Coordinates of C-alpha atoms in Angstrom, one line a residue:
X13 CA -58.0 65.0 54.5
X14 CA -55.5 62.4 53.0
X15 CA -55.3 59.0 54.7
X16 CA -51.9 58.0 56.0
X17 CA -50.1 54.8 54.9
X18 CA -51.7 51.6 56.2
X19 CA -50.2 49.7 59.1
X20 CA -48.9 47.0 56.8
X21 CA -47.0 49.5 54.7
X22 CA -45.6 51.3 57.8
X23 CA -44.1 48.0 58.9
X24 CA -42.1 47.6 55.7
X25 CA -38.6 48.8 55.3
X26 CA -37.7 51.4 52.6
X27 CA -36.1 48.6 50.6
X28 CA -39.3 46.5 50.7
X29 CA -41.2 49.6 49.5
X30 CA -39.2 49.8 46.3
X31 CA -41.2 49.2 43.1
X32 CA -40.9 45.7 41.6
X33 CA -39.1 46.9 38.4
X34 CA -36.4 48.5 40.6
X35 CA -36.2 45.3 42.7
X36 CA -35.8 43.3 39.5
X37 CA -32.9 45.4 38.3
X38 CA -31.2 45.0 41.7
X39 CA -31.7 41.3 41.6
X40 CA -30.6 41.0 37.9
X41 CA -27.3 42.8 38.6
X42 CA -26.7 40.8 41.7
X43 CA -27.3 37.5 39.9
X44 CA -25.1 38.4 37.0
X45 CA -22.3 40.1 38.8
X46 CA -20.5 36.8 38.5
X47 CA -20.9 35.5 35.0
X48 CA -20.2 31.8 35.4
X49 CA -22.3 29.5 37.5
X50 CA -26.0 29.4 38.6
X51 CA -27.4 32.7 40.1
X52 CA -26.8 31.6 43.7
X53 CA -26.3 35.2 44.8
X54 CA -30.1 35.5 44.7
X55 CA -30.5 33.2 47.7
X56 CA -29.6 35.7 50.4
X57 CA -31.8 38.4 48.7
X58 CA -34.8 36.0 48.5
X59 CA -34.4 35.3 52.2
X60 CA -34.5 38.9 53.2
X61 CA -38.2 39.0 53.8
X62 CA -41.5 37.6 52.6
X63 CA -42.2 40.7 50.7
X64 CA -39.0 40.6 48.7
X65 CA -39.4 36.8 48.2
X66 CA -43.0 37.3 46.9
X67 CA -41.8 39.8 44.3
X68 CA -38.7 38.0 43.1
X69 CA -39.3 34.3 43.6
X70 CA -39.2 32.0 40.5
X71 CA -42.9 31.3 40.1
X72 CA -43.8 35.0 40.5
X73 CA -41.2 36.6 38.2
X74 CA -40.4 34.7 35.0
X75 CA -39.3 38.0 33.4
X76 CA -36.4 38.3 35.8
X77 CA -35.1 34.8 35.4
X78 CA -35.4 34.9 31.6
X79 CA -33.2 37.9 31.6
X80 CA -30.7 36.1 33.8
X81 CA -30.8 33.2 31.4
X82 CA -30.0 35.4 28.4
X83 CA -27.2 37.0 30.3
X84 CA -25.5 33.7 31.3
X85 CA -26.4 31.5 28.3
X86 CA -26.6 31.8 24.5
X87 CA -30.1 32.3 23.1
X88 CA -29.5 33.2 19.4
X89 CA -29.6 29.5 18.3
X90 CA -33.0 28.7 19.8
X91 CA -34.5 31.9 18.5
X92 CA -33.2 31.1 15.0
X93 CA -34.2 27.4 15.0
X94 CA -37.5 27.3 16.8
X95 CA -40.7 29.4 16.8
X96 CA -41.5 32.2 19.3
X97 CA -43.4 29.7 21.5
X98 CA -40.0 28.4 22.7
X99 CA -38.6 31.8 23.5
X100 CA -41.1 33.1 26.0
X101 CA -40.0 34.3 29.4
X102 CA -41.5 31.2 30.9
X103 CA -39.5 29.0 28.6
X104 CA -36.2 30.8 29.3
X105 CA -36.7 30.9 33.0
X106 CA -37.6 27.2 33.1
X107 CA -34.5 26.4 31.1
X108 CA -32.4 28.4 33.5
X109 CA -33.7 26.4 36.4
X110 CA -33.0 23.1 34.6
X111 CA -29.5 24.0 33.5
X112 CA -28.6 25.3 37.0
X113 CA -29.5 21.9 38.5
X114 CA -27.6 20.0 35.8
X115 CA -24.5 22.1 36.0
X116 CA -24.4 21.7 39.7
X117 CA -24.6 18.0 39.4
X118 CA -21.7 18.0 36.9
X119 CA -19.6 20.2 39.1
X120 CA -20.0 18.0 42.2
X121 CA -19.9 14.6 40.4
X122 CA -21.5 12.6 43.2
X123 CA -22.0 8.9 42.8
X124 CA -25.8 9.3 43.1
X125 CA -25.8 11.6 40.1
X126 CA -25.2 8.5 37.9
X127 CA -29.0 8.0 38.0
X128 CA -29.4 11.3 36.1
X129 CA -26.7 10.5 33.5
X130 CA -28.8 10.2 30.4
X131 CA -30.7 13.5 31.2
X132 CA -27.4 15.3 31.9
X133 CA -25.7 14.0 28.7
X134 CA -28.7 15.1 26.5
X135 CA -28.8 18.5 28.2
X136 CA -25.1 19.2 27.7
X137 CA -25.3 18.0 24.1
X138 CA -28.1 20.4 23.3
X139 CA -26.3 23.2 25.2
X140 CA -23.3 22.7 23.0
X141 CA -25.4 22.7 19.9
X142 CA -26.5 26.2 20.9
X143 CA -23.1 27.4 21.9
X144 CA -22.0 30.9 20.8
X145 CA -19.4 31.3 23.5
X146 CA -21.4 31.7 26.7
X147 CA -22.6 28.1 26.9
X148 CA -19.1 26.7 26.6
X149 CA -17.8 29.0 29.2
X150 CA -20.4 27.9 31.7
X151 CA -19.7 24.2 31.0
X152 CA -15.9 24.4 31.1
X153 CA -15.2 27.2 33.6
X154 CA -17.9 26.3 36.1
X155 CA -19.2 22.7 35.5
X156 CA -15.6 21.5 34.6
X157 CA -16.9 19.7 31.5
X158 CA -13.6 17.9 30.5
X159 CA -13.2 16.5 34.0
X160 CA -16.9 15.5 34.1
X161 CA -16.6 13.7 30.7
X162 CA -13.6 11.8 31.9
X163 CA -15.5 10.8 35.0
X164 CA -18.5 9.6 33.0
X165 CA -16.3 7.5 30.7
X166 CA -14.5 6.0 33.7
X167 CA -17.8 5.2 35.4
X168 CA -19.2 3.6 32.3
X169 CA -16.2 1.4 31.8
X170 CA -16.1 0.3 35.5
X171 CA -19.6 -1.0 35.6
X172 CA -20.1 -4.6 34.4
X173 CA -20.4 -5.1 30.7
X174 CA -24.1 -6.3 31.1
X175 CA -25.1 -3.1 33.0
X176 CA -27.6 -1.0 31.0
X177 CA -25.3 2.0 31.3
X178 CA -22.0 0.3 30.5
X179 CA -19.6 1.6 27.8
X180 CA -20.7 -1.0 25.2
X181 CA -24.3 -1.7 26.2
X182 CA -25.5 1.9 26.5
X183 CA -25.2 2.9 22.8
X184 CA -27.2 6.1 23.4
X185 CA -25.2 7.3 26.4
X186 CA -21.8 6.3 24.9
X187 CA -22.6 8.1 21.6
X188 CA -23.5 11.3 23.5
X189 CA -20.4 11.2 25.7
X190 CA -18.2 10.7 22.6
X191 CA -19.8 13.6 20.8
X192 CA -19.3 15.7 24.0
X193 CA -15.7 14.6 24.0
X194 CA -15.3 15.7 20.4
X195 CA -17.1 19.0 20.8
X196 CA -15.0 20.0 23.8
X197 CA -11.7 19.0 22.2
X198 CA -9.3 21.6 20.8
X199 CA -5.5 21.6 20.1
X200 CA -4.7 22.9 23.5
X201 CA -6.8 20.2 25.3
X202 CA -5.1 17.3 27.1
X203 CA -5.8 14.3 24.8
X204 CA -5.8 11.0 26.7
X205 CA -4.2 8.6 24.2
X206 CA -5.2 5.7 26.5
X207 CA -8.7 6.2 25.2
X208 CA -7.6 4.7 21.9
X209 CA -8.0 1.1 23.0
X210 CA -11.5 2.0 24.3
X211 CA -12.5 3.3 20.9
X212 CA -11.0 0.5 18.8
X213 CA -14.0 -1.9 19.3
X214 CA -16.3 0.6 17.7
X215 CA -14.1 0.9 14.7
X216 CA -13.4 -2.8 14.3
X217 CA -17.1 -3.7 14.8
X218 CA -18.4 -0.6 13.1
X219 CA -21.0 -2.4 11.0
X220 CA -22.9 -3.2 14.3
X221 CA -23.4 0.5 15.2
X222 CA -25.0 3.4 13.5
X223 CA -23.1 5.7 11.1
X224 CA -26.2 7.6 10.1
X225 CA -29.7 8.4 11.4
X226 CA -31.2 5.8 9.1
X227 CA -29.8 2.6 7.4
X228 CA -27.6 3.6 4.5
X229 CA -29.3 1.0 2.2
X230 CA -32.2 3.4 1.8
X231 CA -32.1 6.5 -0.3
X232 CA -35.8 7.1 -0.5
X233 CA -37.2 8.1 2.9
X234 CA -39.6 8.0 4.7
X235 CA -40.1 4.2 4.5
X236 CA -43.3 2.5 3.8
X237 CA -44.9 0.6 6.7
X238 CA -44.2 -2.8 5.1
X239 CA -40.5 -2.5 5.6
X240 CA -40.7 -2.0 9.4
X241 CA -40.3 -5.6 10.4
X242 CA -37.7 -6.5 7.7
X243 CA -35.2 -3.6 8.2
X244 CA -33.1 -5.1 11.1
X245 CA -32.6 -8.4 9.4
X246 CA -31.9 -7.0 5.9
X247 CA -29.6 -4.1 6.7
X248 CA -28.1 -5.3 10.0
X249 CA -28.0 -1.7 11.2
X250 CA -29.8 -0.3 14.3
X251 CA -32.5 2.2 13.9
X252 CA -32.3 5.7 15.4
X253 CA -32.6 5.8 19.2
X254 CA -35.4 8.2 20.0
X255 CA -36.0 9.9 23.4
X256 CA -38.5 12.4 24.7
X257 CA -36.8 15.3 26.4
X258 CA -38.0 18.5 28.1
X259 CA -36.3 21.4 26.3
X260 CA -37.2 25.0 27.1
X261 CA -40.2 23.8 29.1
X262 CA -41.7 21.7 26.4
X263 CA -41.3 18.0 25.5
X264 CA -39.5 17.3 22.3
X265 CA -38.6 14.0 20.6
X266 CA -34.8 13.6 19.8
X267 CA -32.7 11.2 17.9
X268 CA -29.4 10.1 19.4
X269 CA -26.5 11.1 17.2
X270 CA -24.7 8.3 15.4
X271 CA -21.9 6.7 17.4
X272 CA -19.4 5.7 14.7
X273 CA -18.5 9.3 13.4
X274 CA -17.8 10.5 17.0
X275 CA -15.7 7.4 17.7
X276 CA -13.7 7.8 14.5
X277 CA -13.1 11.5 15.1
X278 CA -11.9 11.0 18.7
X279 CA -9.7 8.1 17.6
X280 CA -8.0 9.9 14.7
X281 CA -7.1 13.1 16.6
X282 CA -5.6 11.1 19.4
X283 CA -3.8 8.8 17.0
X284 CA -2.3 11.8 15.2
X285 CA -1.1 13.3 18.5
X286 CA 0.7 10.0 19.1
X287 CA 2.3 10.1 15.6
X288 CA 4.1 13.3 16.5
X289 CA 6.3 11.4 18.9
X290 CA 6.6 8.2 16.8
X291 CA 9.6 7.6 14.6
X292 CA 9.1 6.7 11.0
X293 CA 9.3 3.1 10.0
X294 CA 12.8 2.0 9.1
X295 CA 11.6 1.0 5.6
X296 CA 11.1 4.6 4.8
X297 CA 14.9 5.1 4.5
X298 CA 14.9 2.8 1.5
X299 CA 12.6 5.1 -0.5
X300 CA 13.9 7.9 -2.8
X301 CA 14.3 11.1 -0.9
X302 CA 12.4 13.4 -3.3
X303 CA 10.1 13.3 -6.3
X304 CA 12.9 14.6 -8.5
X305 CA 15.2 11.8 -7.4
X306 CA 12.5 9.2 -8.1
X307 CA 12.0 10.6 -11.6
X308 CA 15.8 10.5 -12.2
X309 CA 15.8 6.9 -11.2
X310 CA 13.1 6.1 -13.8
X311 CA 10.8 4.6 -11.2
X312 CA 7.2 3.9 -12.3
X313 CA 4.3 5.9 -10.9
X314 CA 2.7 6.0 -8.4
X315 CA 5.7 5.9 -6.1
X316 CA 6.1 7.1 -2.6
X317 CA 9.2 9.1 -1.6
X318 CA 10.6 10.0 1.9
X319 CA 9.2 13.6 1.6
X320 CA 5.8 12.2 0.9
X321 CA 5.8 10.0 4.0
X322 CA 7.3 12.8 6.2
X323 CA 4.6 15.2 5.0
X324 CA 1.8 12.7 5.6
X325 CA 3.2 11.4 8.9
X326 CA 3.8 14.8 10.6
X327 CA 1.7 17.3 8.8
X328 CA -1.6 15.7 7.7
X329 CA -3.8 16.5 10.7
X330 CA -7.5 16.4 11.4
X331 CA -8.9 19.8 12.4
X332 CA -10.3 19.9 15.9
X333 CA -13.9 20.8 16.6
X334 CA -12.7 23.9 18.6
X335 CA -10.9 25.2 15.5
X336 CA -14.4 26.2 14.1
X337 CA -15.7 27.8 17.3
X338 CA -15.4 31.3 15.8
X339 CA -18.2 30.4 13.3
X340 CA -20.8 30.2 16.1
X341 CA -23.8 27.9 16.6
X342 CA -25.1 28.5 13.0
X343 CA -22.6 25.9 11.7
X344 CA -24.4 23.3 13.9
X345 CA -27.9 24.0 12.6
X346 CA -27.6 20.9 10.5
X347 CA -26.9 18.7 13.5
X348 CA -29.7 20.3 15.4
X349 CA -32.3 19.6 12.7
X350 CA -31.1 16.0 12.3
X351 CA -31.5 15.5 16.1
X352 CA -35.1 16.8 16.2
X353 CA -36.2 15.5 12.8
X354 CA -34.5 12.1 12.1
X355 CA -35.8 10.0 14.9
X356 CA -38.4 8.0 12.8
X357 CA -37.6 6.8 9.3
X358 CA -41.3 6.1 8.7
X359 CA -42.6 9.6 9.7
X360 CA -44.2 11.4 6.8
X361 CA -44.8 14.6 8.6
X362 CA -41.7 16.2 10.1
X363 CA -42.7 19.7 11.3
X364 CA -39.2 20.5 12.6
X365 CA -37.5 19.5 9.4
X366 CA -34.8 22.1 8.6
X367 CA -31.6 22.4 6.6
X368 CA -29.6 19.2 6.7
X369 CA -26.9 20.1 4.2
X370 CA -25.5 23.5 3.3
X371 CA -25.0 23.9 -0.4
X372 CA -21.3 23.9 -1.3
X373 CA -20.2 22.1 1.9
X374 CA -18.0 19.7 0.0
X375 CA -16.8 22.0 -2.7
X376 CA -13.0 22.5 -2.7
X377 CA -9.8 20.8 -1.6
X378 CA -9.7 18.1 1.0
X379 CA -6.8 16.4 2.8
X380 CA -7.1 13.6 5.3
X381 CA -6.4 9.9 6.0
X382 CA -8.1 6.7 5.4
X383 CA -7.7 3.9 8.1
X384 CA -7.8 0.5 6.4
X385 CA -7.7 -2.6 8.6
X386 CA -5.7 -5.6 7.5
X387 CA -8.2 -7.9 6.0
X388 CA -7.7 -11.3 7.6
X389 CA -7.3 -9.8 11.1
X390 CA -10.5 -7.8 10.6
X391 CA -12.4 -10.8 9.3
X392 CA -11.2 -12.9 12.3
X393 CA -12.3 -10.2 14.8
X394 CA -15.8 -10.2 13.3
X395 CA -16.4 -13.9 13.0
X396 CA -19.5 -15.1 14.9
X397 CA -19.1 -17.2 18.1
X398 CA -15.5 -16.0 18.4
X399 CA -14.1 -13.2 20.6
X400 CA -10.6 -12.4 19.3
X401 CA -9.0 -9.3 20.7
X402 CA -9.6 -6.2 18.6
X403 CA -6.1 -5.1 19.5
X404 CA -5.0 -7.7 17.1
X405 CA -6.4 -5.6 14.2
X406 CA -3.8 -3.3 12.8
X407 CA -4.4 -0.4 10.4
X408 CA -2.8 0.8 7.2
X409 CA -3.0 4.6 6.6
X410 CA -3.5 6.2 3.2
X411 CA -3.5 9.8 2.4
X412 CA -6.7 11.2 0.9
X413 CA -6.1 14.4 -1.1
X414 CA -8.8 15.4 -3.5
X415 CA -10.8 18.2 -5.1
X416 CA -14.6 17.9 -4.9
X417 CA -17.3 19.6 -6.9
X418 CA -21.1 19.7 -6.3
X419 CA -23.7 19.4 -9.0
X420 CA -27.3 20.3 -8.3
X421 CA -30.5 19.2 -10.0
X422 CA -32.7 22.3 -10.0
X423 CA -36.5 22.5 -10.1
X424 CA -38.5 21.7 -12.2
X425 CA -36.0 19.0 -13.4
X426 CA -36.5 15.6 -11.9
X427 CA -33.3 13.9 -10.5
X428 CA -31.8 10.7 -11.8
X429 CA -33.5 7.7 -10.1
X430 CA -31.9 5.6 -7.4
X431 CA -32.2 2.0 -8.6
X432 CA -33.4 -0.7 -6.2
X433 CA -30.9 -3.1 -4.7
X434 CA -30.6 -6.5 -6.4
X435 CA -32.4 -8.3 -3.6
X436 CA -35.2 -5.7 -3.4
X437 CA -34.3 -4.1 0.0
X438 CA -33.5 -0.4 -0.4
X439 CA -31.5 1.2 -3.1
X440 CA -28.0 0.3 -4.5
X441 CA -25.8 1.7 -1.8
X442 CA -22.7 0.0 -3.2
X443 CA -23.0 2.2 -6.3
X444 CA -23.8 5.3 -4.2
X445 CA -27.5 5.1 -5.1
X446 CA -26.8 5.6 -8.8
X447 CA -27.7 3.4 -11.8
X448 CA -25.0 0.8 -12.8
X449 CA -25.2 1.7 -16.5
X450 CA -24.8 5.4 -16.0
X451 CA -22.9 7.6 -18.5
X452 CA -21.4 10.8 -17.0
X453 CA -20.4 13.8 -19.1
X454 CA -18.5 16.7 -17.5
X455 CA -19.1 20.1 -18.8
X456 CA -17.6 23.5 -17.8
X457 CA -20.7 24.4 -15.7
X458 CA -22.7 21.2 -15.7
X459 CA -22.8 17.5 -15.3
X460 CA -25.0 15.4 -17.6
X461 CA -26.1 12.0 -16.4
X462 CA -27.6 9.4 -18.8
X463 CA -29.2 6.2 -17.5
X464 CA -28.8 3.7 -20.4
X465 CA -31.2 1.3 -18.6
X466 CA -34.1 3.8 -18.7
X467 CA -33.0 6.2 -21.4
X468 CA -33.4 9.1 -19.0
X469 CA -31.0 12.1 -19.2
X470 CA -30.7 14.7 -16.5
X471 CA -28.6 17.9 -16.4
X472 CA -27.1 18.9 -13.1
X473 CA -25.8 22.5 -12.6
X474 CA -22.2 22.7 -11.2
X475 CA -22.3 24.8 -8.0
X476 CA -19.8 27.7 -7.9
X477 CA -19.7 29.1 -4.4
X478 CA -17.5 32.1 -5.4
X479 CA -20.0 33.5 -7.8
X480 CA -22.9 35.8 -7.0
X481 CA -25.1 33.5 -9.0
X482 CA -23.6 30.0 -8.3
X483 CA -25.2 28.5 -11.4
X484 CA -24.7 29.1 -15.1
X485 CA -28.5 29.7 -15.5
X486 CA -30.9 31.6 -13.2
X487 CA -32.2 29.2 -10.5
X488 CA -35.9 29.2 -9.6
X489 CA -35.9 29.5 -5.9
X490 CA -39.2 28.7 -4.2
X491 CA -40.6 31.5 -2.0
X492 CA -42.9 29.1 -0.1
X493 CA -42.5 29.5 3.7
X494 CA -43.6 27.2 6.5
X495 CA -46.2 28.6 8.9
X496 CA -45.2 29.8 12.4
X497 CA -46.3 28.4 15.7
X498 CA -49.6 29.3 17.4
X499 CA -49.6 30.9 20.9
X500 CA -48.5 28.9 23.9
X501 CA -51.0 28.2 26.7
X502 CA -50.0 29.3 30.1
X503 CA -52.1 26.8 31.9
X504 CA -49.5 24.0 32.0
X505 CA -45.8 23.9 32.9
X506 CA -45.1 21.5 30.1
X507 CA -47.1 21.6 26.9
X508 CA -48.0 18.3 25.3
X509 CA -47.8 17.4 21.7
X510 CA -51.6 17.7 21.4
X511 CA -51.7 21.4 22.4
X512 CA -50.4 22.6 19.1
X513 CA -48.1 21.5 16.3
X514 CA -44.7 23.1 16.2
X515 CA -43.1 23.8 12.9
X516 CA -39.9 25.4 11.6
X517 CA -40.1 28.3 9.3
X518 CA -38.1 27.7 6.2
X519 CA -37.8 28.4 2.4
X520 CA -36.8 25.7 -0.1
X521 CA -33.6 26.0 -2.0
X522 CA -34.8 24.8 -5.4
X523 CA -32.3 22.0 -5.3
X524 CA -33.9 18.5 -5.7
X525 CA -30.7 16.4 -5.8
X526 CA -26.9 16.7 -5.2
X527 CA -24.2 14.7 -7.0
X528 CA -20.6 14.9 -5.8
X529 CA -17.6 14.4 -8.2
X530 CA -14.0 14.6 -7.4
X531 CA -10.4 13.6 -8.3
X532 CA -7.1 13.2 -6.6
X533 CA -5.2 16.5 -6.2
X534 CA -2.6 16.7 -9.0
X535 CA 0.3 17.2 -6.6
X536 CA -0.4 14.0 -4.7
X537 CA -1.2 11.7 -7.6
X538 CA 2.4 10.6 -8.3
X539 CA 2.7 9.5 -4.7
X540 CA -0.6 8.0 -3.6
X541 CA -2.2 7.2 -7.0
X542 CA -4.9 8.8 -9.1
X543 CA -8.5 8.3 -8.1
X544 CA -11.9 9.6 -9.2
X545 CA -14.8 10.1 -6.8
X546 CA -18.6 10.0 -7.3
X547 CA -21.2 10.4 -4.6
X548 CA -24.7 11.5 -3.7
X549 CA -26.4 13.3 -0.8
X550 CA -29.5 11.7 0.8
X551 CA -32.1 14.5 1.1
X552 CA -33.7 12.9 4.2
X553 CA -30.8 13.7 6.5
X554 CA -27.9 15.0 4.4
X555 CA -26.0 11.7 4.6
X556 CA -23.2 11.6 2.0
X557 CA -22.0 8.4 0.4
X558 CA -18.8 8.5 -1.8
X559 CA -17.3 5.8 -4.1
X560 CA -13.6 6.0 -4.9
X561 CA -12.3 4.4 -8.1
X562 CA -8.7 3.9 -9.2
X563 CA -7.8 5.8 -12.4
X564 CA -4.6 3.7 -12.8
X565 CA -3.7 0.3 -11.4
X566 CA -3.1 0.6 -7.7
X567 CA 0.2 -0.5 -6.2
X568 CA 0.5 -2.4 -2.9
X569 CA 3.2 -0.1 -1.6
X570 CA 0.9 2.9 -1.4
X571 CA -0.2 2.1 2.2
X572 CA 1.7 3.4 5.1
X573 CA 1.6 1.3 8.3
X574 CA 2.1 2.7 11.8

């Protein structure tokens, strides 16, 4: 004789008697029926009964919440950049809980949320580095990211200058908010040009803030321990700001992104918006109208014409970050690996070291503008013990129009040495980390460098991105891969660094050094002058330094003031 259902089962409703996988499906479709925002629709369901709650609550069903996370947020980037220990259901569900809390704080913008500002800024920055469409939608459509950024900037500017979270004092927070401002800007966004005067101090005093993840005086990194004390007084540049942060349920050490590039990008796009409505200077009318007219008048070159100024003033524009959104998160892999790998210039072992520079990134035609401060005003603004207004510094604009080529030193060849700086601290940054007595010979498919000081000659292969084999000779690509990550323990909510070492799986490119050469675009040389370019890429973080030299004598009328 078969026993009937127990009393406890008879007391349950038919809904409560459903199998857990069926309940999960119901909960999943309920939570994701509205794409944007946290899965708040689950709250009434979880309150239905203890039985339902026990089956679907967070700590009992990581599988459900990880599925919700992957439906609402992008996961391709973390899967690509980190090992499988970061992509478990526990990691994804924990990240869903954290992001739901942070997005809710952003949406409500309460005064007490200021205490969580650094955590929120870091979380949003990492979310944007992983954006493939879903993340930006959650931030903009639900958390109102542009409004939140404006509110953060206003709050940081209203607190006293000496406050640890003020606009000028909190370099870490200000750098993050400026990068968020840039990464959320597109041509259709409302660009507040009033922000220009808030960005000018960073440009005028740019030498006081970071432009890279390590001082630019050093080409060879990591540094030796003996330089630790001397760096701040010899380079004058701040070291990376490092912070421990919980990302996908595990602590990770991060380096704050450099402030100056973000300040410059935000400044230039807003300046160019303002130029659209500004009339040309009256002096432009005194110039020849066209290049043909200038030639007919027998004027010496280089010489600006009205058409040159009009083209530069109204049509030379910086591309917005949003213009590249169609490329997805993969284009931001470089920034991610700098963030997780460049927090300590002395660290020999960097297990998360990835790709910092994509081969061929600089190859091709480039157009833009150089902002050059008027010398005396700039000197006065940076004199010690004086506080002249940075608004007194005016800027001359020059058009930069050039063609760059990349030249790669391939294994097993050894690259040309970077000579030490004259005073012994770092390498010769003023000569782009190259020997002073360097002979450069350009070939069709190569660049030959000869150091007359040491007698060393090195051949660099010119990189041709449009070819199936980008080099004139077969390159020896290393097939050595980094090992993957051991299994994650389930005993602790947050794993510590001692539990296991996390590494990034990668293959080396066979490139040991990158030299950049370039020249002014032929069409712009008669107007803005002819220049040659030489540069080098620092392998530690992909930092690029360029040196521009005048091919002909430069004329003072080539600068265009606004």
